[in-house]
GROMACS .gro file of C-alpha atoms in nm:
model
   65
    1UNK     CA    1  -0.130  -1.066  -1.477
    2UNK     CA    2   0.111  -0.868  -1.249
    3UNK     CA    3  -0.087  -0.556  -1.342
    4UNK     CA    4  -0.373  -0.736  -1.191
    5UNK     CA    5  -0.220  -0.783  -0.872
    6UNK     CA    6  -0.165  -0.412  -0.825
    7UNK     CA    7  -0.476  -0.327  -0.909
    8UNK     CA    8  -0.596  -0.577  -0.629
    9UNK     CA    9  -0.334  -0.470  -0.384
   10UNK     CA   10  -0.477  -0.106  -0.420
   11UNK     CA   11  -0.821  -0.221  -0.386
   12UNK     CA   12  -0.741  -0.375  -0.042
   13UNK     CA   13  -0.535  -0.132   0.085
   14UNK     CA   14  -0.799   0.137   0.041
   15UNK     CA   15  -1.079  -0.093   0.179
   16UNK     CA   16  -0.796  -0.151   0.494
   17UNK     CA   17  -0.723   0.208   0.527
   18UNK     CA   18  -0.964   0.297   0.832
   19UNK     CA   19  -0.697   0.082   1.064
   20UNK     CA   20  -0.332   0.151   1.031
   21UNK     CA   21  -0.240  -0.191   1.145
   22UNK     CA   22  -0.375  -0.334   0.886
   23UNK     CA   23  -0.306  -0.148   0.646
   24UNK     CA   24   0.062  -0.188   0.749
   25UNK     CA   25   0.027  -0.576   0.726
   26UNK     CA   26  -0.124  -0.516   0.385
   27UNK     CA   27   0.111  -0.304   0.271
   28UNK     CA   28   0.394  -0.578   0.363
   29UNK     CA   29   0.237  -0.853   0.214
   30UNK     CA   30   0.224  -0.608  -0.112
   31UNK     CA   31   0.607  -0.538  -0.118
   32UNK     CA   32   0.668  -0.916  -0.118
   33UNK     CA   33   0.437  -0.928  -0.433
   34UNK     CA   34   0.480  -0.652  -0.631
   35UNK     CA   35   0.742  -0.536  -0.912
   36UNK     CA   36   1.011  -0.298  -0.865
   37UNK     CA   37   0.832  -0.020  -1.069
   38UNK     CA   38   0.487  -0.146  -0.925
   39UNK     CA   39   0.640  -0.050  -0.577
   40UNK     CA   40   0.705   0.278  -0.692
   41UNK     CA   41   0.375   0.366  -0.858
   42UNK     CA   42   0.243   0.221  -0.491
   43UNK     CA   43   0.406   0.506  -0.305
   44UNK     CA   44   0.296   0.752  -0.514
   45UNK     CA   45  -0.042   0.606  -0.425
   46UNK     CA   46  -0.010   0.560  -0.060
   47UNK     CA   47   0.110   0.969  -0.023
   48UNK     CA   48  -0.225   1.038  -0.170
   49UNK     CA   49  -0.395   0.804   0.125
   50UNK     CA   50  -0.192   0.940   0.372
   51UNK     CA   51  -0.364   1.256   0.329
   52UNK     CA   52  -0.678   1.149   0.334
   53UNK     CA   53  -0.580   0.958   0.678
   54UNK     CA   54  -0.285   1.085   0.859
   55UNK     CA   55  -0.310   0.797   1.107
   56UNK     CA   56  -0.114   0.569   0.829
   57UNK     CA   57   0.189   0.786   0.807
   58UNK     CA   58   0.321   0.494   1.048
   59UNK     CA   59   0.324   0.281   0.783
   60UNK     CA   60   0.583   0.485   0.581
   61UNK     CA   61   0.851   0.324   0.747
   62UNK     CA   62   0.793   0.000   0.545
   63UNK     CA   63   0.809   0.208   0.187
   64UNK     CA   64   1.189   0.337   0.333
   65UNK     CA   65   1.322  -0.032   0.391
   0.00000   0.00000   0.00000
C-alpha cells in the first residue's frame, strides 16, 4: 500500500509541475506521507523534474529540511 502512495504522489507532482507553488504544496503534503527511503527515491525524482523545469528549483528547500 505505501508503494501505492508514491506512485500517486509522483503522478501529482508531475501533473502540478507547470506551477512551482503547487508543486511546493504538493511536495509538502508528500514528505508528511511518505517513508524514509520513499523520500529519498523522491529526490532522486524531483532532480530529474527540475531539469525539465528550472522554475521548481525553489522547491528544493523543502527536500533540505
Amino acid at each position: 500500500m505505501a508503494r501505492a502512495m508514491f506512485e500517486y504522489t509522483k503522478t501529482v507532482l508531475k501533473k502540478v509541475s507547470f506551477d512551482a507553488t503547487l508543486f511546493c504544496r504538493e511536495l509538502e503534503k508528500a514528505l508528511q506521507r511518505l517513508l524514509p527511503y520513499e523520500i529519498e527515491e523522491l529526490k532522486i525524482f524531483i532532480n530529474s523534474l527540475i531539469q525539465q523545469n528550472p522554475e521548481l528549483n525553489k522547491c528544493l528547500i523543502y527536500l533540505k529540511a
